[in-house]
Coordinates of C-alpha atoms in Angstrom, one line a residue:
M1 CA 43.7 -78.0 8.8
E2 CA 40.5 -76.5 7.3
T3 CA 38.8 -76.5 10.7
S4 CA 41.7 -74.7 12.4
A5 CA 41.8 -72.1 9.5
A6 CA 38.1 -71.4 9.9
A7 CA 38.5 -71.0 13.6
A8 CA 41.3 -68.6 13.1
S9 CA 39.2 -66.6 10.6
A10 CA 36.3 -66.5 13.0
G11 CA 38.6 -65.5 15.8
G12 CA 39.9 -62.6 13.8
F13 CA 36.4 -61.5 12.7
F14 CA 34.9 -60.9 16.2
P15 CA 37.7 -58.6 17.5
S16 CA 37.5 -56.6 14.3
F17 CA 33.7 -56.3 14.6
L18 CA 34.0 -55.3 18.2
L19 CA 36.6 -52.7 17.3
L20 CA 34.4 -51.3 14.5
A21 CA 31.4 -51.2 16.8
F22 CA 33.3 -49.5 19.5
G23 CA 34.7 -46.9 17.0
T24 CA 31.2 -46.3 15.7
L25 CA 29.9 -45.8 19.2
V26 CA 32.7 -43.4 20.0
A27 CA 32.2 -41.4 16.8
A28 CA 28.4 -41.2 17.6
V29 CA 29.1 -40.0 21.1
L30 CA 31.7 -37.4 20.0
G31 CA 29.3 -36.3 17.2
A32 CA 26.5 -35.9 19.8
A33 CA 28.7 -34.0 22.1
H34 CA 29.8 -31.7 19.3
R35 CA 26.2 -31.0 18.3
L36 CA 25.3 -30.3 21.9
G37 CA 28.1 -27.8 22.1
L38 CA 29.9 -29.6 24.9
F39 CA 33.4 -29.2 23.5
Y40 CA 32.9 -25.5 22.9
Q41 CA 31.6 -25.1 26.5
L42 CA 34.8 -26.8 27.8
M43 CA 36.9 -24.1 26.2
H44 CA 34.7 -21.0 26.7
K45 CA 32.6 -19.7 29.5
V46 CA 29.0 -18.6 30.1
D47 CA 28.8 -15.4 32.0
K48 CA 25.6 -16.0 33.9
K49 CA 25.8 -12.8 35.9
S50 CA 26.1 -10.5 32.8
I51 CA 23.2 -8.2 32.0
R52 CA 24.4 -7.6 28.5
H53 CA 22.2 -8.7 25.6
G54 CA 22.5 -9.6 21.9
G55 CA 20.9 -6.3 20.9
E56 CA 24.2 -4.6 22.0
S57 CA 26.1 -6.7 19.6
V58 CA 23.8 -5.8 16.8
A59 CA 24.2 -2.1 17.6
A60 CA 28.0 -2.3 17.9
V61 CA 28.3 -3.8 14.4
L62 CA 26.0 -1.2 12.9
R63 CA 28.0 1.6 14.5
A64 CA 31.2 0.1 13.3
H65 CA 29.8 0.1 9.7
G66 CA 28.9 3.8 9.9
V67 CA 25.1 3.2 10.1
R68 CA 23.4 6.4 11.3
F69 CA 19.7 5.4 11.1
V70 CA 17.7 2.3 11.9
F71 CA 14.1 2.4 10.6
T72 CA 11.5 0.3 12.4
L73 CA 8.1 -0.4 13.6
V74 CA 8.5 -1.5 17.2
G75 CA 7.8 -5.0 18.4
G76 CA 8.8 -7.0 21.5
H77 CA 10.9 -9.4 19.4
I78 CA 13.3 -6.6 18.5
S79 CA 13.2 -4.2 21.5
P80 CA 16.7 -5.0 22.8
L81 CA 18.4 -4.0 19.5
L82 CA 16.4 -0.8 19.2
V83 CA 17.3 0.2 22.8
A84 CA 21.0 -0.6 22.2
C85 CA 21.1 1.4 19.0
E86 CA 19.7 4.4 20.7
K87 CA 22.3 4.1 23.5
L88 CA 25.1 4.0 20.9
G89 CA 23.9 7.2 19.1
I90 CA 22.2 5.5 16.1
R91 CA 19.0 7.3 15.4
V92 CA 16.0 5.0 15.6
V93 CA 13.1 6.2 13.4
D94 CA 9.8 4.5 13.9
T95 CA 7.3 4.5 11.1
R96 CA 3.6 3.6 10.9
H97 CA 4.0 0.7 8.6
E98 CA 6.9 -1.7 8.2
V99 CA 7.0 -1.2 4.4
T100 CA 7.8 2.4 4.9
A101 CA 10.8 1.5 7.1
V102 CA 12.3 -0.6 4.4
F103 CA 11.6 2.1 1.7
A104 CA 13.4 4.6 4.0
A105 CA 16.4 2.2 4.3
D106 CA 16.4 1.8 0.5
A107 CA 16.6 5.6 0.1
V108 CA 19.5 5.8 2.6
A109 CA 21.3 3.1 0.7
R110 CA 20.9 4.9 -2.6
L111 CA 22.0 8.3 -1.3
S112 CA 24.6 7.5 1.3
G113 CA 26.7 4.8 -0.5
T114 CA 26.4 2.5 2.5
V115 CA 23.9 -0.1 3.7
G116 CA 20.4 1.0 4.7
V117 CA 19.0 -0.7 7.8
A118 CA 15.4 -1.6 8.8
A119 CA 14.4 -3.7 11.8
V120 CA 10.9 -5.2 12.2
T121 CA 9.2 -7.7 14.4
A122 CA 8.4 -11.3 13.7
G123 CA 5.7 -12.8 11.5
P124 CA 3.3 -10.1 10.1
G125 CA 6.0 -7.4 10.8
L126 CA 8.2 -9.2 8.3
T127 CA 5.5 -10.1 5.8
N128 CA 4.6 -6.4 5.6
T129 CA 8.0 -5.7 4.2
V130 CA 8.0 -8.1 1.3
T131 CA 7.0 -5.5 -1.4
A132 CA 9.7 -3.1 -0.3
V133 CA 12.4 -5.8 -0.1
K134 CA 11.5 -7.0 -3.6
N135 CA 11.7 -3.4 -4.8
A136 CA 15.2 -3.1 -3.3
Q137 CA 16.2 -6.3 -5.1
V138 CA 15.0 -5.1 -8.5
A139 CA 16.6 -1.6 -7.8
Q140 CA 19.8 -3.3 -6.6
S141 CA 19.8 -1.4 -3.3
P142 CA 22.0 -2.7 -0.4
V143 CA 19.4 -3.0 2.4
L144 CA 19.9 -4.9 5.6
L145 CA 16.6 -6.2 7.0
L146 CA 16.7 -7.4 10.6
G147 CA 13.8 -9.5 11.6
G148 CA 12.7 -10.8 15.0
A149 CA 11.7 -14.4 15.5
A150 CA 10.3 -16.8 18.1
S151 CA 12.8 -18.3 20.5
T152 CA 14.9 -21.0 19.0
L153 CA 13.4 -23.8 21.0
L154 CA 9.8 -22.7 20.2
Q155 CA 10.2 -22.5 16.4
K156 CA 7.9 -24.9 14.5
R157 CA 6.0 -25.5 17.8
G158 CA 3.2 -23.0 17.2
A159 CA 4.7 -19.9 18.9
L160 CA 3.2 -16.5 18.5
Q161 CA 3.9 -15.0 15.0
A162 CA 6.2 -17.9 14.2
I163 CA 6.4 -18.7 10.5
D164 CA 9.1 -20.0 8.2
Q165 CA 10.6 -16.6 7.5
M166 CA 13.7 -17.9 5.8
S167 CA 11.8 -19.5 3.0
L168 CA 9.9 -16.3 2.5
F169 CA 13.0 -14.1 2.0
R170 CA 15.5 -16.5 0.3
P171 CA 14.0 -15.7 -3.2
L172 CA 14.2 -11.9 -2.4
C173 CA 17.6 -11.6 -0.8
K174 CA 21.2 -12.2 -1.7
F175 CA 22.0 -13.5 1.8
C176 CA 19.7 -15.0 4.5
A177 CA 20.8 -16.2 7.9
S178 CA 19.1 -17.1 11.2
V179 CA 21.4 -16.5 14.2
R180 CA 21.2 -19.4 16.7
R181 CA 23.8 -18.3 19.3
V182 CA 24.7 -14.8 20.7
R183 CA 28.3 -15.2 19.7
D184 CA 27.3 -15.6 16.0
I185 CA 25.5 -12.2 15.9
V186 CA 28.7 -10.2 15.0
P187 CA 30.2 -12.4 12.3
T188 CA 26.8 -13.0 10.7
L189 CA 26.0 -9.3 10.5
R190 CA 29.4 -8.5 9.1
T191 CA 29.0 -11.1 6.4
A192 CA 25.5 -9.9 5.6
I193 CA 26.5 -6.3 5.2
A194 CA 29.4 -7.2 3.0
A195 CA 27.1 -9.4 0.9
A196 CA 24.6 -6.6 0.5
Q197 CA 27.3 -4.3 -1.0
S198 CA 29.4 -6.7 -3.0
G199 CA 28.8 -7.8 -6.6
T200 CA 25.4 -6.7 -7.6
P201 CA 24.1 -4.9 -4.5
G202 CA 20.8 -6.0 -3.0
P203 CA 18.9 -6.7 0.1
V204 CA 20.0 -9.2 2.8
F205 CA 18.0 -10.7 5.7
V206 CA 19.2 -11.7 9.2
E207 CA 16.7 -13.4 11.5
L208 CA 17.3 -12.7 15.2
P209 CA 15.3 -15.0 17.6
L210 CA 14.1 -13.7 20.9
D211 CA 16.6 -15.7 23.0
V212 CA 19.7 -14.3 21.2
L213 CA 18.6 -10.7 21.7
Y214 CA 17.5 -10.7 25.4
P215 CA 19.9 -11.1 28.4
Y216 CA 20.8 -14.4 30.1
F217 CA 18.7 -13.9 33.2
M218 CA 15.5 -13.2 31.2
V219 CA 16.0 -16.1 28.8
E220 CA 16.8 -18.4 31.8
K221 CA 13.6 -17.4 33.5
E222 CA 11.6 -18.3 30.4
M223 CA 13.5 -21.5 29.4
I224 CA 14.2 -23.2 32.7
P225 CA 11.2 -24.2 34.8
A226 CA 11.1 -22.6 38.3
K227 CA 10.0 -25.9 39.8
L228 CA 12.3 -28.7 38.6
P229 CA 10.5 -31.9 37.6
K230 CA 11.2 -35.1 39.4
G231 CA 12.2 -38.4 38.0
P232 CA 14.9 -39.5 35.5
M233 CA 13.1 -38.1 32.4
G234 CA 12.5 -34.8 34.1
R235 CA 16.1 -34.5 35.0
V236 CA 17.1 -35.3 31.4
V237 CA 14.7 -32.6 30.1
V238 CA 16.1 -30.0 32.5
W239 CA 19.7 -30.9 31.6
Y240 CA 18.8 -30.5 27.9
L241 CA 17.3 -27.1 28.5
Q242 CA 20.2 -26.0 30.6
N243 CA 22.6 -27.1 27.9
C244 CA 20.6 -25.2 25.2
L245 CA 20.8 -22.1 27.4
A246 CA 24.5 -22.5 27.8
N247 CA 25.0 -22.9 24.1
L248 CA 23.1 -19.7 23.5
F249 CA 25.4 -17.6 25.7
V250 CA 28.7 -19.5 25.8
G251 CA 31.5 -17.2 24.5
A252 CA 28.9 -14.5 23.9
W253 CA 31.0 -11.5 25.1
E254 CA 34.4 -12.4 23.9
P255 CA 36.0 -9.6 21.8
R256 CA 35.4 -10.0 18.1
P257 CA 36.1 -7.7 15.1
E258 CA 33.0 -5.6 14.4
G259 CA 34.2 -3.5 11.4
P260 CA 33.5 -3.9 7.7
L261 CA 34.7 -6.9 5.7
P262 CA 36.4 -6.3 2.3
L263 CA 33.8 -5.9 -0.5
D264 CA 33.9 -8.0 -3.6
I265 CA 33.3 -5.5 -6.5
P266 CA 33.9 -6.9 -10.0
Q267 CA 36.1 -4.9 -12.2
A268 CA 36.7 -4.9 -16.0
S269 CA 40.0 -6.4 -17.0
P270 CA 42.6 -4.3 -18.8
Q271 CA 42.1 -6.4 -21.9
Q272 CA 38.3 -5.7 -21.9
I273 CA 38.9 -2.0 -21.4
Q274 CA 41.4 -2.0 -24.3
R275 CA 39.0 -3.8 -26.6
C276 CA 36.2 -1.3 -25.7
V277 CA 38.6 1.6 -26.4
E278 CA 39.4 0.2 -29.8
I279 CA 35.7 -0.3 -30.7
L280 CA 34.7 3.2 -29.6
S281 CA 37.7 4.9 -31.2
R282 CA 36.5 3.7 -34.6
A283 CA 33.0 5.1 -34.0
K284 CA 31.5 7.9 -36.1
R285 CA 28.2 8.1 -34.3
P286 CA 28.8 6.9 -30.7
L287 CA 26.1 7.0 -28.1
L288 CA 26.1 6.4 -24.3
V289 CA 23.2 5.1 -22.2
L290 CA 23.8 5.4 -18.5
G291 CA 21.6 3.4 -16.0
S292 CA 21.3 3.3 -12.2
Q293 CA 24.4 1.1 -11.7
A294 CA 26.6 3.9 -12.8
L295 CA 26.0 5.8 -9.6
L296 CA 26.9 2.9 -7.3
P297 CA 29.9 3.2 -5.0
P298 CA 32.9 3.4 -5.0
T299 CA 32.8 5.9 -7.8
P300 CA 31.5 9.3 -6.6
A301 CA 29.0 11.1 -8.8
N302 CA 31.4 14.0 -9.5
K303 CA 34.1 11.7 -10.8
L304 CA 31.6 9.9 -13.0
R305 CA 30.5 13.2 -14.4
T306 CA 34.0 14.3 -15.1
A307 CA 34.6 11.0 -17.0
V308 CA 31.5 11.4 -19.1
E309 CA 32.4 14.9 -20.0
A310 CA 36.0 13.9 -20.8
L311 CA 34.6 11.1 -23.0
G312 CA 32.5 13.6 -24.9
V313 CA 30.0 11.1 -26.2
P314 CA 26.3 12.2 -26.4
C315 CA 24.3 10.4 -23.7
F316 CA 20.9 9.5 -22.4
L317 CA 20.5 9.2 -18.6
G318 CA 18.0 6.9 -16.9
G319 CA 17.2 5.7 -13.4
M320 CA 19.5 7.0 -10.7
S321 CA 21.8 8.5 -13.3
R322 CA 19.1 11.2 -14.0
G323 CA 20.5 14.6 -13.2
L324 CA 24.1 13.5 -13.4
L325 CA 25.0 16.3 -15.8
G326 CA 22.7 19.0 -14.4
R327 CA 19.8 20.6 -16.2
N328 CA 21.2 21.8 -19.5
H329 CA 24.4 20.0 -20.4
P330 CA 25.3 19.9 -24.1
L331 CA 26.1 16.1 -23.9
H332 CA 22.8 15.2 -22.3
I333 CA 20.1 14.3 -24.9
R334 CA 16.6 13.9 -23.7
Q335 CA 14.4 13.4 -26.7
N336 CA 14.3 10.9 -29.7
R337 CA 16.2 8.1 -27.9
S338 CA 14.8 5.4 -30.2
A339 CA 15.8 7.3 -33.3
A340 CA 19.3 8.0 -31.9
L341 CA 19.8 4.4 -31.0
K342 CA 18.9 3.3 -34.6
K343 CA 21.4 5.7 -36.1
A344 CA 24.3 5.1 -33.7
D345 CA 27.1 2.9 -35.0
V346 CA 28.5 2.2 -31.5
V347 CA 26.3 2.1 -28.3
V348 CA 27.7 1.9 -24.8
L349 CA 25.1 0.5 -22.3
A350 CA 26.7 1.5 -19.0
G351 CA 24.4 0.0 -16.4
A352 CA 21.4 0.1 -18.7
V353 CA 19.4 -3.2 -19.1
C354 CA 17.6 -4.4 -22.3
D355 CA 14.3 -4.9 -20.6
F356 CA 11.0 -3.1 -21.4
R357 CA 12.7 0.2 -21.0
L358 CA 14.8 -0.5 -24.1
S359 CA 12.1 -2.5 -25.9
Y360 CA 13.9 -5.7 -24.9
G361 CA 16.8 -4.8 -27.2
R362 CA 14.6 -4.4 -30.4
V363 CA 15.4 -0.7 -30.5
F364 CA 19.0 -1.2 -31.7
N365 CA 20.3 -1.2 -35.3
R366 CA 21.4 -4.6 -36.2
E367 CA 24.6 -3.1 -37.7
S368 CA 25.5 -1.3 -34.5
S369 CA 28.4 -2.4 -32.3
I370 CA 27.1 -2.7 -28.7
I371 CA 29.3 -2.5 -25.6
I372 CA 27.5 -3.4 -22.4
V373 CA 28.9 -3.2 -18.9
N374 CA 27.0 -4.4 -15.8
R375 CA 27.8 -6.0 -12.5
N376 CA 25.1 -8.6 -13.0
R377 CA 25.7 -11.2 -15.8
D378 CA 22.0 -12.1 -16.2
D379 CA 21.0 -8.4 -16.5
M380 CA 24.0 -7.8 -18.9
L381 CA 22.8 -10.5 -21.3
L382 CA 19.1 -10.1 -20.9
N383 CA 17.3 -10.9 -24.3
S384 CA 20.7 -11.0 -26.1
D385 CA 19.8 -14.4 -27.5
I386 CA 16.7 -12.9 -29.2
F387 CA 16.7 -9.3 -30.2
W388 CA 20.3 -8.1 -29.9
K389 CA 23.9 -9.2 -29.4
P390 CA 26.8 -7.4 -27.7
Q391 CA 30.1 -7.1 -29.4
E392 CA 31.7 -6.7 -25.9
A393 CA 30.0 -7.7 -22.7
V394 CA 31.9 -6.6 -19.6
Q395 CA 30.9 -7.8 -16.2
G396 CA 32.2 -5.2 -13.8
D397 CA 31.6 -2.0 -11.9
V398 CA 30.1 0.7 -14.3
G399 CA 31.6 3.8 -12.7
S400 CA 35.1 2.4 -12.6
F401 CA 34.7 1.2 -16.2
M402 CA 33.7 4.7 -17.4
I403 CA 36.7 6.3 -15.7
K404 CA 39.1 3.8 -17.3
L405 CA 37.3 4.1 -20.7
A406 CA 37.6 7.9 -20.6
A407 CA 41.3 7.6 -19.7
G408 CA 41.9 5.2 -22.6
L409 CA 40.3 7.5 -25.1
Q410 CA 42.0 10.7 -23.8
G411 CA 42.4 13.1 -26.6
Q412 CA 39.9 11.3 -28.8
M413 CA 37.9 13.8 -30.9
W414 CA 34.5 12.9 -32.2
S415 CA 32.9 14.4 -35.3
S416 CA 30.8 17.4 -34.2
D417 CA 28.2 16.6 -36.9
W418 CA 26.8 13.7 -35.0
A419 CA 26.5 15.5 -31.7
E420 CA 25.1 18.5 -33.4
E421 CA 22.5 16.4 -35.2
L422 CA 21.3 14.9 -31.9
R423 CA 21.3 18.3 -30.1
K424 CA 19.4 20.0 -33.0
A425 CA 16.8 17.3 -33.0
D426 CA 16.6 17.3 -29.2
L427 CA 16.3 21.1 -29.1
Q428 CA 13.7 21.1 -31.8
K429 CA 11.5 18.6 -30.0
E430 CA 12.1 20.3 -26.7
Q431 CA 11.0 23.7 -28.1
T432 CA 8.1 22.2 -29.9
Y433 CA 7.1 20.2 -26.9
R434 CA 7.6 22.9 -24.3
S435 CA 6.8 26.0 -26.3
V436 CA 4.0 24.8 -28.5
W437 CA 2.6 21.4 -27.6
A438 CA 3.0 21.6 -23.8
R439 CA 1.9 25.2 -23.9
D440 CA -1.2 24.2 -25.8
K441 CA -1.8 21.3 -23.4
A442 CA -1.3 23.6 -20.4
L443 CA -3.8 26.1 -21.8
M444 CA -6.3 23.5 -22.7
P445 CA -9.4 24.0 -20.6
V446 CA -10.3 21.1 -18.4
S447 CA -13.8 20.3 -17.2
Q448 CA -13.0 21.1 -13.6
H449 CA -10.2 22.2 -11.4
L450 CA -6.7 22.9 -12.6
N451 CA -4.8 21.8 -15.7
P452 CA -2.1 19.4 -14.5
V453 CA 0.4 20.3 -17.3
W454 CA 0.1 24.0 -16.4
V455 CA 0.5 23.2 -12.6
L456 CA 3.7 21.1 -13.2
Q457 CA 5.1 23.9 -15.3
Q458 CA 4.7 26.2 -12.3
V459 CA 6.3 23.6 -10.1
E460 CA 9.3 23.4 -12.5
E461 CA 9.7 27.2 -12.2
T462 CA 9.4 27.1 -8.4
L463 CA 11.8 24.2 -7.5
P464 CA 15.1 25.4 -6.0
D465 CA 18.4 24.2 -7.3
N466 CA 19.0 22.1 -4.2
A467 CA 15.7 20.2 -4.5
L468 CA 15.6 16.5 -4.2
L469 CA 12.6 15.0 -6.0
V470 CA 10.8 11.9 -4.7
V471 CA 8.2 10.7 -7.2
D472 CA 5.4 8.3 -6.4
G473 CA 2.4 7.9 -8.7
G474 CA 1.1 7.1 -12.1
D475 CA -0.4 9.7 -14.4
F476 CA 0.6 12.8 -12.5
V477 CA 4.2 11.6 -12.0
A478 CA 4.5 10.4 -15.6
T479 CA 3.5 13.8 -16.7
A480 CA 6.0 15.4 -14.3
A481 CA 8.8 13.2 -15.8
Y482 CA 8.4 15.2 -19.0
L483 CA 8.2 18.6 -17.4
V484 CA 10.2 18.6 -14.2
Q485 CA 13.9 18.2 -14.4
P486 CA 16.3 16.8 -11.7
R487 CA 18.5 19.5 -10.3
G488 CA 21.6 17.3 -10.1
P489 CA 23.0 13.8 -9.5
L490 CA 21.2 11.7 -6.9
R491 CA 18.4 14.3 -6.9
W492 CA 15.6 12.1 -8.3
L493 CA 14.2 9.1 -6.5
D494 CA 11.7 6.8 -8.0
P495 CA 10.9 3.1 -7.3
G496 CA 12.9 1.8 -10.3
A497 CA 12.0 -0.9 -12.7
F498 CA 9.6 -2.6 -10.4
G499 CA 7.2 0.3 -10.7
T500 CA 6.1 0.1 -7.0
L501 CA 3.5 2.5 -5.7
G502 CA 3.8 3.6 -2.1
V503 CA 7.5 4.4 -2.0
G504 CA 7.0 8.1 -1.5
A505 CA 6.9 8.6 2.3
G506 CA 9.7 6.1 3.0
F507 CA 12.0 7.6 0.3
A508 CA 11.3 11.1 1.5
L509 CA 12.0 10.1 5.1
G510 CA 15.4 8.5 4.2
A511 CA 16.4 11.3 1.8
K512 CA 15.7 14.1 4.3
L513 CA 17.6 12.4 7.1
C514 CA 20.5 11.7 4.8
Q515 CA 20.6 15.2 3.4
P516 CA 19.0 17.6 6.0
E517 CA 20.1 20.7 4.2
T518 CA 18.3 19.6 1.0
E519 CA 14.7 20.5 0.2
V520 CA 12.9 17.3 -0.3
W521 CA 9.9 17.7 -2.7
C522 CA 7.5 14.8 -3.2
L523 CA 5.3 14.5 -6.3
F524 CA 2.4 12.2 -5.5
G525 CA -0.6 11.0 -7.5
D526 CA -3.6 10.9 -5.3
G527 CA -3.8 7.1 -5.6
A528 CA -0.3 6.6 -4.5
F529 CA -0.6 9.2 -1.7
G530 CA -3.1 6.9 0.0
Y531 CA -0.1 4.6 0.9
S532 CA 1.9 7.5 2.4
L533 CA -0.6 9.7 4.1
I534 CA -0.3 8.2 7.6
E535 CA 3.4 8.7 7.6
F536 CA 3.0 12.4 8.0
D537 CA 2.5 11.5 11.6
T538 CA 6.1 10.1 11.3
F539 CA 7.4 13.3 9.8
V540 CA 5.8 15.4 12.5
R541 CA 6.9 13.2 15.4
H542 CA 10.5 13.0 14.2
K543 CA 10.6 16.6 13.0
V544 CA 11.4 15.7 9.4
P545 CA 10.2 18.6 7.1
V546 CA 9.3 17.6 3.6
I547 CA 6.8 19.1 1.2
A548 CA 4.3 16.8 -0.7
L549 CA 2.5 18.0 -3.8
V550 CA -0.5 15.7 -4.5
G551 CA -2.0 15.8 -8.0
N552 CA -5.6 15.0 -7.0
D553 CA -7.7 14.0 -10.0
A554 CA -9.9 11.6 -8.0
G555 CA -8.9 8.5 -9.8
W556 CA -6.4 5.9 -10.9
T557 CA -6.0 7.8 -14.2
Q558 CA -3.1 6.0 -15.6
I559 CA -5.2 2.8 -15.6
S560 CA -8.4 4.4 -16.8
R561 CA -6.6 6.0 -19.8
E562 CA -6.4 2.5 -21.4
Q563 CA -9.1 0.6 -19.5
V564 CA -12.0 2.9 -20.6
P565 CA -11.3 3.0 -24.4
R566 CA -10.2 -0.6 -24.6
L567 CA -12.8 -2.3 -22.3
G568 CA -15.5 0.4 -22.0
S569 CA -15.7 0.7 -18.2
D570 CA -13.9 2.7 -15.5
V571 CA -14.7 0.1 -12.8
A572 CA -12.3 0.4 -9.8
C573 CA -10.6 3.4 -11.3
S574 CA -12.6 6.1 -9.5
L575 CA -11.5 7.8 -6.3
A576 CA -12.9 11.0 -4.6
Y577 CA -11.5 14.5 -4.4
T578 CA -10.5 13.9 -0.9
D579 CA -9.3 16.7 1.4
Y580 CA -5.8 15.2 1.8
H581 CA -4.5 18.5 3.2
K582 CA -7.0 18.4 6.0
A583 CA -6.1 14.8 6.8
A584 CA -2.5 15.8 7.0
M585 CA -3.4 18.6 9.3
G586 CA -5.1 16.1 11.6
L587 CA -1.7 14.4 11.8
G588 CA 0.0 17.6 12.8
A589 CA 1.3 18.6 9.4
Q590 CA 0.6 21.8 7.5
G591 CA -2.0 21.6 4.8
L592 CA -2.6 23.8 1.8
M593 CA -5.0 23.5 -1.2
L594 CA -4.9 24.6 -4.8
S595 CA -8.0 24.6 -7.0
R596 CA -9.7 26.7 -9.6
D597 CA -10.7 29.0 -6.8
N598 CA -7.2 30.2 -6.3
E599 CA -5.5 29.4 -9.6
D600 CA -4.0 32.9 -9.8
Q601 CA -2.1 32.1 -6.6
V602 CA -0.4 28.8 -7.6
I603 CA 3.2 30.2 -7.3
K604 CA 2.3 31.9 -4.0
V605 CA 0.9 28.7 -2.5
L606 CA 3.9 26.7 -3.6
R607 CA 6.2 29.4 -2.1
D608 CA 4.1 29.4 1.1
G609 CA 4.5 25.6 1.4
Q610 CA 8.2 25.9 0.7
Q611 CA 8.5 28.5 3.5
L612 CA 6.6 26.4 6.0
C613 CA 8.9 23.5 5.1
Q614 CA 12.0 25.6 5.7
E615 CA 10.6 26.6 9.1
G616 CA 10.5 22.9 10.0
H617 CA 7.0 21.7 9.1
A618 CA 5.9 18.8 7.0
V619 CA 3.6 20.2 4.4
V620 CA 0.9 18.7 2.1
V621 CA -0.3 20.7 -0.9
N622 CA -3.5 19.2 -2.2
I623 CA -3.8 20.2 -5.9
L624 CA -7.2 19.5 -7.4
I625 CA -6.6 18.8 -11.1
G626 CA -8.7 17.9 -14.1
R627 CA -7.9 15.5 -16.9
T628 CA -6.2 16.3 -20.2
D629 CA -5.3 14.2 -23.2
F630 CA -1.6 14.9 -22.5
R631 CA -0.8 11.2 -22.1
D632 CA -3.6 9.6 -24.1
G633 CA -2.4 6.3 -25.6
S634 CA 0.1 5.6 -22.8
I635 CA 0.0 2.1 -21.4
S636 CA 0.7 0.8 -17.9
V637 CA 1.5 -2.9 -18.6

């Protein structure tokens, strides 16, 4: 009995084992077939005669998303997408450095309310963009970076300019993807563009290898050997290559949706809005601090301004919100921010962040009720566990929040004493500052050349009402921030919290293309101008008229102001009084100079430069300036 039972058990084991082994083998074969794309190839076709290429798919998606400009520095890896964009009417603007292309895309994103696009070639072309991509991340600008790459089969095999680009950009971008098949171009780009604009906006990166951009016949010529190898192994290799080629192009030209995907923009809940209304309604000394996020789409600047005016709360403006209320609005307070924040009983931080710009939160009164609204939770709660604590933290879109808050407080009247106190202190400091202190600084003799304070006062008087200011520099630009006022909303472009030098030419390029009727004035320090000088070739070639004012004091003065008194040396801080205007003329631009020799003609020279710009020329005004004690004691770290 026992023997027969054992035999029966053994007889049952072997068929089960064979069945399991067969099932495993079938699963492995089916898995391999799936990975090799054989099933997809059965249901879709490869059009071997088509001369279409992946660049056309890229261009079609960009056009469907309303993209008007692609900024680039050309490279063979990305040529198909540039040619396709040109054919579809998307303006391709080539720069002299890849970082400028991304800065230009950043400016377009900030000013147009849509995604800005830059395309660069593989390897060093992409590594050259890293600073600009990081700046866009910190500034929360929705930038799409398209990068070329080595062919899919040659990656990690020592191909030209082949590096691990994905690892480089993952820490910098909200979304990173490498397209491996032509049919994936359209859905990947749609997802990337939506990701760039959703939630907290930021840069995204899409890698496009050579073989997904070029047409079938060209890729086939490079991938399949002209003389087929002999022998079983050779035939296996050829089959594998032919299958890879088929996978690249199978289903490539089937119709797909190309338009925008819905955006995911966080909104404050009605309960949060109501709690904020109740907090603010009890305030005696309310204060509003607006940051860059307030100007993000979908809320237009004019609607945001209307909401701020309806709310009636005195406010400070920072970042991209500078200029929101124009030049002399009664609600806009410019001076004594720290003192005002200490006195306020309710503070609304609308897109403002408690980083170094607000002393990490130490500037608030411990008794104040703080409402903060921000799309980004980490930014919203930054340093809240150390120096400050919000009574209401709202993760949502700032502009929409402000409109709902103003609606909830409709008819609310604030005590005029508080606003009058702030305005009086603001006016007193402005008058003292502009009429006495700044005047004294402007009249203070300098050892050589022109007084920068006086020069910037003349600039403020000269700027037209439609001027858009691009600022790029240290000491000269920081002085200008006191003296030169934005003319309106989205009329002031600076790098943002990252403090990047070199944004000037790219920002000016993007701004002028976005707003061709606007006069774009750039304020450069001479150190920063070194990054942008060569791009005047770009302005000339593409007929983009901008005017650049270079405060030339022959040094990295913002650094030397603290380095010399603290450490006793100006090592590495000295530059030369370079003839930047002549260098610009060598690139085809118009060049003018201001110095002590023609100080009585400052307004005339500025007007001449403005006239040349209006006639279609890019202009550089090289302003030789001396050094004052205007910003003594300032720090740069």
